[in-house]
XYZ file of C-alpha atoms in Angstrom:
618
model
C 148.199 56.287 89.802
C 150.049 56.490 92.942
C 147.242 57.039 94.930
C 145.471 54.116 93.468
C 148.299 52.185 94.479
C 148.313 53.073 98.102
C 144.724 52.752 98.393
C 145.384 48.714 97.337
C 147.510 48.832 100.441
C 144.822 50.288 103.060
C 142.933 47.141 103.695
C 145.481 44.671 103.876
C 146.803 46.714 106.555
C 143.973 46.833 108.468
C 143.399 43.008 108.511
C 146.955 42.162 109.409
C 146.227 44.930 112.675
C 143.495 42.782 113.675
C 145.736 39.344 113.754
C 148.208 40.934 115.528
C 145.898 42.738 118.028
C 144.358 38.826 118.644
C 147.554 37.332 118.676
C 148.572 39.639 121.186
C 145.041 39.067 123.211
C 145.780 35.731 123.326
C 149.686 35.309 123.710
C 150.078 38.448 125.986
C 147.418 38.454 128.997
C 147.349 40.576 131.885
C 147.175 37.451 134.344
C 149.635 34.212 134.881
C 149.035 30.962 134.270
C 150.223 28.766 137.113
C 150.822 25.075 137.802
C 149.117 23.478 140.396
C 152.499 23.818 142.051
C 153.202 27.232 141.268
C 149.556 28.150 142.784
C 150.308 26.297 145.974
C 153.810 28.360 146.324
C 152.020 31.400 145.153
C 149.619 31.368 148.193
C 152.160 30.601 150.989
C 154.864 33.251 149.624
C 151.662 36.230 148.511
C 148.541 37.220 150.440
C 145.585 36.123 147.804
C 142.191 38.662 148.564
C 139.747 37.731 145.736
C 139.303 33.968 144.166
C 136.838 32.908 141.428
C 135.803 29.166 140.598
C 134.440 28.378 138.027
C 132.700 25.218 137.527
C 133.294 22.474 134.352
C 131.978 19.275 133.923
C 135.053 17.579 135.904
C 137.500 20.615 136.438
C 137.389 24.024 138.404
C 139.117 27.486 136.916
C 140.586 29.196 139.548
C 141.048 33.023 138.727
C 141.756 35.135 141.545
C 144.208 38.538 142.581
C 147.106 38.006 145.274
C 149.337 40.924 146.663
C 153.076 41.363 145.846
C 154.856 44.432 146.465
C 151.556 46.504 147.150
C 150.728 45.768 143.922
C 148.102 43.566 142.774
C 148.162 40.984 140.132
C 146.070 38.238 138.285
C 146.672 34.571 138.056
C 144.854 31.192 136.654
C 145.098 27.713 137.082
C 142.906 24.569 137.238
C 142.020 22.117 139.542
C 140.410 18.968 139.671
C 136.421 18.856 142.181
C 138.552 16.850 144.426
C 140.950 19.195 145.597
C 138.120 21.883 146.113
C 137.673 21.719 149.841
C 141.611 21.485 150.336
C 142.125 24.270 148.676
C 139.253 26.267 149.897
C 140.728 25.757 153.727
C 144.261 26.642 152.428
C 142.911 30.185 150.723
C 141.057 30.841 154.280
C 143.251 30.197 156.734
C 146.111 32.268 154.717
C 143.495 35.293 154.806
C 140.289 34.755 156.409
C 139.085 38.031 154.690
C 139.412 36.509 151.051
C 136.119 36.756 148.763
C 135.453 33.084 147.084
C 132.764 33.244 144.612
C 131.342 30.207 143.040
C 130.438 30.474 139.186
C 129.128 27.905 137.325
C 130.347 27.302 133.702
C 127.274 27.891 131.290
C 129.538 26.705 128.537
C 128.597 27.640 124.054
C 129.918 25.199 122.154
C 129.206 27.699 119.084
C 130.928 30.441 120.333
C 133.641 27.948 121.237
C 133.948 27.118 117.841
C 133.562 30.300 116.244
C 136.585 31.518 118.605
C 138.712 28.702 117.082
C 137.578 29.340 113.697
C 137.522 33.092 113.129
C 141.402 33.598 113.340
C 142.112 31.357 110.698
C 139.469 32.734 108.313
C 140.852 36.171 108.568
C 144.168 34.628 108.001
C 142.233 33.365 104.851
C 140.813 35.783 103.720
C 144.459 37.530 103.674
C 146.287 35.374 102.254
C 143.430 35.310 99.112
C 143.858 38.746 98.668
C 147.434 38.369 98.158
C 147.246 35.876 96.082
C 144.356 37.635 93.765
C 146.579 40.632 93.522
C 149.757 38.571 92.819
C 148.920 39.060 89.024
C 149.504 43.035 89.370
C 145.944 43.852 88.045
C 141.972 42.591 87.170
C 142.890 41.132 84.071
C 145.820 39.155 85.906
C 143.976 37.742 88.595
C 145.312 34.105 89.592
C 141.461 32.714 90.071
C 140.366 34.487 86.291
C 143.368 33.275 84.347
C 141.484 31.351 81.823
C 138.237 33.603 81.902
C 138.364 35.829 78.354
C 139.693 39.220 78.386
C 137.404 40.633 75.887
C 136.381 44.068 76.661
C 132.803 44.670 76.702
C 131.065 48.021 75.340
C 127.723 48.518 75.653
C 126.009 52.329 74.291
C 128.933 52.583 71.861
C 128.930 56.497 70.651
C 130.557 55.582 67.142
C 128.378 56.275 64.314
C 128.852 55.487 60.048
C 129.305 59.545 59.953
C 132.663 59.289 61.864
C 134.011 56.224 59.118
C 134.468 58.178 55.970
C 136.235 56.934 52.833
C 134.764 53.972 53.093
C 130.849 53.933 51.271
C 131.094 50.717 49.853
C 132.516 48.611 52.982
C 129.484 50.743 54.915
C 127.321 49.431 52.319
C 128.224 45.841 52.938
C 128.274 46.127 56.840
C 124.718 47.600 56.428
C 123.333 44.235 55.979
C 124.758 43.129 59.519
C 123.522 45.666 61.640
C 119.513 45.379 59.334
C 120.117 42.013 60.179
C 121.058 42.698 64.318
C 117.966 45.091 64.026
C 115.383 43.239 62.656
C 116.439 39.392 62.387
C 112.672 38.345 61.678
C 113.083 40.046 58.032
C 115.809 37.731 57.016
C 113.912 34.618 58.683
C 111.029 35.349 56.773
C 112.811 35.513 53.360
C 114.861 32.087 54.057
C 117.953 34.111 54.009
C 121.406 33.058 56.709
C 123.250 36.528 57.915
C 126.486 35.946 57.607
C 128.138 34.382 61.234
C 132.070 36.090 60.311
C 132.475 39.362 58.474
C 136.424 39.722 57.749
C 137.938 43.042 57.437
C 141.104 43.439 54.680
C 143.112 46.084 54.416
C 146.460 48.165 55.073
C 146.929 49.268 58.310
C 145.631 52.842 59.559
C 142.424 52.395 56.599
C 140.066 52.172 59.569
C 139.280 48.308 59.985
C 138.403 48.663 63.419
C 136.498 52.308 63.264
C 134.176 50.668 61.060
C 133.954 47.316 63.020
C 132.840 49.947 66.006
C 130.645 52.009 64.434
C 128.854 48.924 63.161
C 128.335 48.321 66.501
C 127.389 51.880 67.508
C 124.407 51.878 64.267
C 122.856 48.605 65.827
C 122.885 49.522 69.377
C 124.308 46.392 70.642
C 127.198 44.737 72.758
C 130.887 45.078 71.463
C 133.219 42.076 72.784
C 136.637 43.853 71.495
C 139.899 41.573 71.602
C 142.804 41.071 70.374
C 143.865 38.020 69.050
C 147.095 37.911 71.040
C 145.016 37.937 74.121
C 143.925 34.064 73.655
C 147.758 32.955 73.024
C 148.923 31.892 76.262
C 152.110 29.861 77.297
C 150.070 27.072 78.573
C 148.107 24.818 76.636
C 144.816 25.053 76.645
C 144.429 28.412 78.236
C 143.738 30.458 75.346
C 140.707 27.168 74.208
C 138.918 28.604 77.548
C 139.154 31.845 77.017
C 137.281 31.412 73.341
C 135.143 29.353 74.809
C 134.067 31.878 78.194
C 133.938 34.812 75.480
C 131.167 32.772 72.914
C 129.171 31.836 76.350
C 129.065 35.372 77.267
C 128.361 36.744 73.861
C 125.558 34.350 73.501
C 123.604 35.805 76.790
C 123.969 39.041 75.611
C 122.671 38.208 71.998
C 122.326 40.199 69.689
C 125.884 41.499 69.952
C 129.225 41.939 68.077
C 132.220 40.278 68.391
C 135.122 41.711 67.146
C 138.888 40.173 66.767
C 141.622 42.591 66.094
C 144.895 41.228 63.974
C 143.265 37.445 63.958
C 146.044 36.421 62.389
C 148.321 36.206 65.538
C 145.436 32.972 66.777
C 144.364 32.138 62.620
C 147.204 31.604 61.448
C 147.670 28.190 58.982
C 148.266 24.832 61.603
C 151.089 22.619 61.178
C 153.014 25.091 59.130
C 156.522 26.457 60.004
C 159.718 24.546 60.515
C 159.589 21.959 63.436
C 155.984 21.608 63.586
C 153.327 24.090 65.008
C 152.463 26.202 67.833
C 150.231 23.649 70.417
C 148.486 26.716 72.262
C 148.080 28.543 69.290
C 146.880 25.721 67.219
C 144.207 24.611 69.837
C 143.135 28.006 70.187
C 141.906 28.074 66.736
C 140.376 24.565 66.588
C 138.122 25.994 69.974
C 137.386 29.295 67.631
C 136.442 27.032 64.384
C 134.599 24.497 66.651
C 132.516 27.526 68.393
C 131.382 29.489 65.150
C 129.934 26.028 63.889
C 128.516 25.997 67.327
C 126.640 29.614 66.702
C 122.900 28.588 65.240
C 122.112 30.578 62.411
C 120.303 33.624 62.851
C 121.430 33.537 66.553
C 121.992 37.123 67.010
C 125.814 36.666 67.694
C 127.930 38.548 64.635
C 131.960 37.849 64.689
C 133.791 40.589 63.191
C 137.916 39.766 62.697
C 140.171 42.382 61.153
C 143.546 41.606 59.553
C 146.577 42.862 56.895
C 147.503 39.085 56.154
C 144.920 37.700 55.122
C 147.307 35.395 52.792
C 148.347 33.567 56.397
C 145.030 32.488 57.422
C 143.716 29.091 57.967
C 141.837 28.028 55.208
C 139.401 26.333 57.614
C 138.735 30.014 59.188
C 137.454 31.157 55.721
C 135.355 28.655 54.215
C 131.617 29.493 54.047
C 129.739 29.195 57.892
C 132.125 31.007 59.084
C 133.867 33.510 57.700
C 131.258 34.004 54.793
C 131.726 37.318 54.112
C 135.460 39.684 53.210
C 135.399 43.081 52.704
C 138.372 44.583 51.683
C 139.529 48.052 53.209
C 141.985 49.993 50.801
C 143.356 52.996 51.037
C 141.031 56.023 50.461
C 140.974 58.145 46.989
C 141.280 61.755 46.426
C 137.211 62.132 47.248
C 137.672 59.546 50.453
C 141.197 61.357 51.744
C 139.266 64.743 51.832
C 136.183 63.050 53.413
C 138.640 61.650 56.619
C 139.994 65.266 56.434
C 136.911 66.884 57.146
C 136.386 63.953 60.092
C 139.223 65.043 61.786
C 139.101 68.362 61.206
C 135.928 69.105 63.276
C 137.844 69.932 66.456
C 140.528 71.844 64.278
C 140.736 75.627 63.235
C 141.549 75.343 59.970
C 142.308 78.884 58.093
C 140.083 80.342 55.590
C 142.887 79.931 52.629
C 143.103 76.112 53.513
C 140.777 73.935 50.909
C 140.798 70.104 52.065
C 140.453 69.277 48.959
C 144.336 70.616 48.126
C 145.525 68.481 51.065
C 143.994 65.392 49.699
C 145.264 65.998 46.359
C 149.447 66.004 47.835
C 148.676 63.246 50.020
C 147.983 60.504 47.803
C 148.756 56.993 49.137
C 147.785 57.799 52.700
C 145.669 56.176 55.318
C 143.076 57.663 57.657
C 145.801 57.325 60.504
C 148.221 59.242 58.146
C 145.671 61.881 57.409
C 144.641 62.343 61.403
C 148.235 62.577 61.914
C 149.076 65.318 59.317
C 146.111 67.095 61.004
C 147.519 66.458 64.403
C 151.182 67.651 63.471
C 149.923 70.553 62.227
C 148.049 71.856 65.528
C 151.160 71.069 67.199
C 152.873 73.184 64.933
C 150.336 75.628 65.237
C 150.721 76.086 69.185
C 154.545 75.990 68.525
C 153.981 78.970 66.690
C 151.952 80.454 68.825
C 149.303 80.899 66.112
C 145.187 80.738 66.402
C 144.790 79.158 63.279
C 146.255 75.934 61.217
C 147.640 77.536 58.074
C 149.168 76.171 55.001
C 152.377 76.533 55.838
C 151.884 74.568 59.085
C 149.769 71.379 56.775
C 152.568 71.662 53.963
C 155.501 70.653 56.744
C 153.401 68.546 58.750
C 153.132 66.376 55.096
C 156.875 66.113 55.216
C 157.162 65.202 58.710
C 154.610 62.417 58.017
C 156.187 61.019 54.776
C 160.407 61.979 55.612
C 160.250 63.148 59.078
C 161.337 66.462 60.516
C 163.911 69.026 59.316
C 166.818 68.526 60.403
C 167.848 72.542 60.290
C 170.864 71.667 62.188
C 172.951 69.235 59.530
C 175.131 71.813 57.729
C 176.066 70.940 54.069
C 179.248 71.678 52.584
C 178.893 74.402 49.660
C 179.979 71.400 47.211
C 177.502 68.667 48.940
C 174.673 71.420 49.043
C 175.131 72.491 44.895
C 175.355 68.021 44.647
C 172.021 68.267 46.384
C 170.471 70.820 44.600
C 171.342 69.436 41.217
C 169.896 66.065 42.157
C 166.917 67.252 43.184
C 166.768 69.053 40.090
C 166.934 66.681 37.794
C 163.748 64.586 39.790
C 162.039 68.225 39.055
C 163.033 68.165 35.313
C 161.699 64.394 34.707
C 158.725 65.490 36.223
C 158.311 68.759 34.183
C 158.902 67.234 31.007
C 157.835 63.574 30.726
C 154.170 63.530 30.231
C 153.821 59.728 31.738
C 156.238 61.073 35.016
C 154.575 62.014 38.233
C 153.946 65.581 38.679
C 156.489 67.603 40.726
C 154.466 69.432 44.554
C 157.555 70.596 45.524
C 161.191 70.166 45.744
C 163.561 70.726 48.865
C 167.316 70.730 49.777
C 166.877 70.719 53.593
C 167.535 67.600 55.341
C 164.688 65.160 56.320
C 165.429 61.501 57.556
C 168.217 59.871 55.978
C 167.611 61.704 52.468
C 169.797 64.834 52.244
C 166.733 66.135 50.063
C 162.958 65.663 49.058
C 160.865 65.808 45.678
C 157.441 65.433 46.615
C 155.927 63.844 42.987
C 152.093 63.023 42.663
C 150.130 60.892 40.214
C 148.701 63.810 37.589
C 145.947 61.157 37.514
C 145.182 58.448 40.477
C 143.833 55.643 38.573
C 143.777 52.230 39.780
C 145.563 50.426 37.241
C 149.267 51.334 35.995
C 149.888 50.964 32.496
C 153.325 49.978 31.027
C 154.440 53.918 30.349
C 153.269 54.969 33.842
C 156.019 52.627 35.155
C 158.531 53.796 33.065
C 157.728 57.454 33.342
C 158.167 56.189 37.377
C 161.733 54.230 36.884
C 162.668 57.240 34.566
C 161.724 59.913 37.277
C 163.662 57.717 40.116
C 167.038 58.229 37.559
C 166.670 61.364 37.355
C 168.421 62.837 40.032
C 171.061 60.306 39.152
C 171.798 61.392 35.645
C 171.636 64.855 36.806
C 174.803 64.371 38.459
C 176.626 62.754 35.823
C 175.724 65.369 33.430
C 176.807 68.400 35.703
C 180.153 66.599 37.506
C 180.956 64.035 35.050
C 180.634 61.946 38.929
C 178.263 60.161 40.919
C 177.903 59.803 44.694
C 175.348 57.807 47.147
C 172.405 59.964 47.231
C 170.985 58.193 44.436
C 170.796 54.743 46.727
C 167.144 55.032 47.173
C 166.476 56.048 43.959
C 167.818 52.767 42.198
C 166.840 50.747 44.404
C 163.095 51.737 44.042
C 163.662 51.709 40.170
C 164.969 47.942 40.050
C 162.361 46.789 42.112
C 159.739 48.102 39.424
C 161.578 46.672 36.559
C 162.408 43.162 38.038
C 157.814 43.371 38.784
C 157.319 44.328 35.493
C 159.598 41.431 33.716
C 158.823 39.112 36.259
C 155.586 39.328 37.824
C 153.248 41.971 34.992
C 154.545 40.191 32.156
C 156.021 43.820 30.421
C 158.998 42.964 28.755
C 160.278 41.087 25.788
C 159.612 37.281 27.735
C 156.028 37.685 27.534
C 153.141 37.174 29.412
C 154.732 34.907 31.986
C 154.496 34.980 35.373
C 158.320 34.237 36.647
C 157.960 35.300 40.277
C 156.790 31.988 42.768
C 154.978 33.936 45.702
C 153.284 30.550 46.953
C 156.645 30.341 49.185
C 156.129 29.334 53.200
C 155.677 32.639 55.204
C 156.631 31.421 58.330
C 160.182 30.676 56.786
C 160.945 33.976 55.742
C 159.511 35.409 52.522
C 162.303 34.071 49.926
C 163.568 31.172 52.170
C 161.448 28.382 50.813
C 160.434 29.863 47.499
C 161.232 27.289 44.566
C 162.646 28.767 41.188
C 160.604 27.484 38.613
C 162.231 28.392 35.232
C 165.862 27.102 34.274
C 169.028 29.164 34.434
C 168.959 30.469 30.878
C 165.606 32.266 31.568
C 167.392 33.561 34.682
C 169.857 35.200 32.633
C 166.922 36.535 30.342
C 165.139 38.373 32.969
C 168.617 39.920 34.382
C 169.219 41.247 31.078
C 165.413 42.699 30.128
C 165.764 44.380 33.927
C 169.350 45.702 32.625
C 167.355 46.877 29.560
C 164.754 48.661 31.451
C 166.714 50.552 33.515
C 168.720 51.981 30.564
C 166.366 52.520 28.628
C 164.757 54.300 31.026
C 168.292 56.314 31.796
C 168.990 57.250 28.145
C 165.540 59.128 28.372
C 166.503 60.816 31.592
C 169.628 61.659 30.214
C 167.792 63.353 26.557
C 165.465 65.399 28.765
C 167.703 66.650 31.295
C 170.482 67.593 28.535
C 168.056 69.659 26.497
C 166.595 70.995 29.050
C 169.795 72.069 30.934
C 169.197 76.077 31.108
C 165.652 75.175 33.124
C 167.981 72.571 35.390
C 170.508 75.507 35.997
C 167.612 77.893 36.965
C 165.844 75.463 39.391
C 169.098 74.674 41.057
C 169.948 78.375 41.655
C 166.090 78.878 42.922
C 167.059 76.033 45.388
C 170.481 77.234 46.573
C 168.682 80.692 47.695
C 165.412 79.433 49.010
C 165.947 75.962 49.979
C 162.285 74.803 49.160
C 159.996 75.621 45.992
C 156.399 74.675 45.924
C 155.258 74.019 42.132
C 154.105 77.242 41.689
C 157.461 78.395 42.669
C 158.771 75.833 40.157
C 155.929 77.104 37.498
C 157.801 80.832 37.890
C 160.897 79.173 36.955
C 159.871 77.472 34.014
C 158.158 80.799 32.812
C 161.557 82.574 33.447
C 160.375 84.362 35.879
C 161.589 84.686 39.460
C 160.631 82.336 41.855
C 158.666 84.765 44.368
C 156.863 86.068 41.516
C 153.028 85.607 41.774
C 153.655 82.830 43.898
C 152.396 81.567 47.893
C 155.259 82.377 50.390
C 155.711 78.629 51.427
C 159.206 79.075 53.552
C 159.962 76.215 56.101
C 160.141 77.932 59.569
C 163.452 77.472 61.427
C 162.774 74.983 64.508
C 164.277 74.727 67.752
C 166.157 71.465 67.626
């Protein structure tokens, strides 16, 4: 980079050498310019041996060399064809040796002009460098500002193999790239491709991946941008932009545009307190104006990827333009292990280590998450010095990805460490024993994030509906570690923060928004509220004060419900909490086979992986 820098300097340092070297030429000659004055002084006081006249239209240039101090020297002046034969008898007499040669003045008008004209041009030319550099780089550049910044791909190497997880969005992007390959097909049969695809979807499911390898499958053009990049603080800037990227894209037809977050430009006009954005909003009336301006079957396919789709325009969505949305969720247990095996090409994966078991304990994670459990665990890996990616290194890259790193270096007291251990017991108990809970992975006591432990609980099913007992068996497993505590110190402390607050925010859904409690089928919660105001600043409460008090106390009844079942378990099962809790307190972590050992009264080591956490250099 620093090289690259001084490079930018190397010709701007050369042209400035040249102005100087011509100011110098012409502010610093060898010879002096005299008067007519001077000259006449010049030749009584000096002894003048050579003279040159040159011959204008009505003027002569005298240029000659006089003597002073044995050393010779140049002067000029000029003189009028008058004074020619005076000073032609002066110059003899003086010396009668002096050499006067005539020269007549052939005179170029062009060169004459180029002379005047060149050192300004240079001057120019510098001074437009500067100024296209002022921006500090090619996408900067004063004289481009309102070109578009869209980056343009051509050959793109990204293929439907490398997008896995995702058959059925492949299926529907299919059409598009048929479509780029063989338009007349579609012509034939009447039918209109679709002129906006929009992608859906959480972040990290692979939205843009797919949007690429579309791209890559029809072998066309890929205009990539962001939709921040047309959102300028002047008006109007951001209008030229869409319009210069739709005048490229249509030369290059077929080709594929693609818009990354499109919500930053889409967003819904006139919305928001104090009116809109102008830039913003005229950005989006050039976008809306130039996909009607697209003829169909054109060649020229705009894909626009986004997680708020509930922010949107309307106008953006309606049919001729963005006809077509695909949501992108978050991958399955067959998906996750498909992305696995994507990433883990370049990986050395030991023999022991089944993809299939890492999708399984990563349920709820995104292709980004998966590529970065992979990643953290070749890190690992080389930390250890190892050849190979081994469980042990996948099982705490999980927990870095979902809590963060151990923190080896946080000492417990023996009183907070037992508090810990029986809290995290009583998760493990819930899960053990309550057929609708979530199934215990394993259970730690070391540090991670803000948590002073970690229960790692899994769906025993995923399904992709939740029925009224999975929630509770969920609230129930949350209060676990809660009523642990009370039952085993007759006291509570903070740990349990987390835990309640993820419990009452699945009882106030399920009175309020799933229609699972005692008020019925009714749909309390008002999500229709202003997003640009906050999420809960504008929302109106539609039901009267006396319902209000209703749902408070159906949350209330949830929650205890939910409790006094935690409690039942936990106190007959109070021999198997003592047990886990001592397994913890010697080994820290316990995977579920571990756990399985425990339940079985046997020892914890028994006929079980060694899983232990390496200590880490912190």
């Amino acid at each position: 980079m620093k090289n690259n820098k001084n490079k930018n300097y190397i010709l701007p340092s050369l042209m400035m050498m040249v102005i100087v070297t011509l100011i110098a030429m012409t502010f610093f000659q060898p010879s002096k310019n005299l008067t007519l004055t001077e000259f006449y002084k010049l030749a009584e006081d000096y002894e003048i041996t050579e003279v040159n006249l040159t011959h204008s239209n009505n003027v002569i240039d005298v240029e000659g060399v006089f003597v002073k101090d044995k050393q010779k020297a140049g002067f000029t002046t000029r003189i009028s064809k008058v004074d020619e034969l005076l000073i032609r008898d002066m110059l003899i007499e003086k010396n009668p040796k002096i050499s006067i040669a005539n020269v007549v003045d052939q005179g170029n008008f062009l060169v004459d002009l180029l002379m005047l004209i060149v050192p300004y041009a240079i001057l120019g030319g510098i001074m437009f460098f500067i100024l296209s550099k002022a921006g500090g780089g090619g996408n900067n550049k004063a004289f481009e500002f309102s070109k578009s910044r869209a980056k343009v791909q051509g050959n793109v190497k990204v293929r439907f193999d490398d997008v896995a997880g995702a058959e059925e969005e492949k299926e529907e992007i299919k059409e598009i790239i048929d479509y780029l390959k063989a338009p007349k097909k579609f012509e034939e049969m009447g039918a209109r491709i679709p002129k906006g695809v929009l992608l859906v979807g959480p972040p990290g499911t692979g939205k843009t991946l797919l949007a690429r390898a579309a791209a890559g499958e029809a072998d066309v053009p890929y205009y990539s941008i962001s939709g921040s990049d047309f959102v300028e603080m002047f008006v109007g800037v951001g209008a030229s932009r869409v319009r210069d990227m739709f005048k490229k894209a249509k030369e290059t037809a077929p080709c594929i545009i693609f818009i990354d977050e499109i919500d930053a430009v889409g967003r819904q006009r006139g919305a928001g307190m104090g009116g809109g954005n102008d830039e913003r909003e005229q950005t989006l009336n050039q976008l809306l104006v130039e996909m009607d301006g697209i003829e169909d079957n054109s060649g020229v396919v705009i894909i626009a990827a986004t997680n708020r789709d509930d922010v949107l325009d309307p106008a953006l969505l309606r049919p001729g333009r963005f006809d077509r949305k695909i949501t992108v969720g978050l991958p399955d247990v067959k998906g996750r292990t498909a992305i696995l095996g994507v990433h883990a090409r370049n990986k050395f994966l030991a023999k022991d280590v089944t993809l299939e078991n890492i999708a399984r304990r990563t349920p709820g994670f995104s292709g980004a998450d998966l590529e970065n459990v992979l990643n953290e665990a070749a890190i690992l890996a080389v930390r250890d010095n190892k050849k190979e990616i081994d469980m042990v290194h996948l099982d705490e890259a999980i927990d870095r990805v979902i809590m963060g790193p151990a923190k080896k270096s946080k000492k417990y007291s023996e009183k907070e460490r037992y508090m810990v251990a029986v809290h995290e017991a009583g998760h493990t108990i819930v899960g053990l024993k309550l057929e609708s809970a979530d199934m215990v992975q394993k259970v730690t006591i070391i540090p991670r994030g803000d948590a002073g432990g970690y229960n790692l609980m899994t769906p025993r099913e995923e399904t992709f509906t939740q029925s009224k007992s999975d929630l509770l068996g969920k609230i129930t497993g949350y209060l676990g570690g809660r009523v642990a505590e009370e039952i085993v110190f007759d006291e509570i402390s903070t740990g349990a923060y987390g835990d309640i607050q993820s419990a009452t925010k699945i009882a106030r859904a399920m009175v309020m928004s799933y229609g699972m409690s005692n008020l019925g089928p009714i749909q309390y919660e008002n999500s229709s509220g202003n997003v640009f105001l906050g999420r809960d600043y504008s929302n109106s409460q539609t039901y009267s004060g006396e319902i209000a008090f209703e749902i408070d106390k159906e949350v209330r009844r949830i929650i205890d419900e939910a409790k006094d079942d935690a409690t039942k378990l936990i106190t007959e099962h109070r021999d198997l909490l003592d047990r886990i809790v001592e397994g913890l307190l010697e080994h820290e972590t316990l995977t579920s086979e571990q756990i399985q050992n425990i339940v079985e009264n046997r020892t914890a080591l028994e006929n079980a992986v060694d899983v232990e956490v390496k200590e880490e250099t912190v």
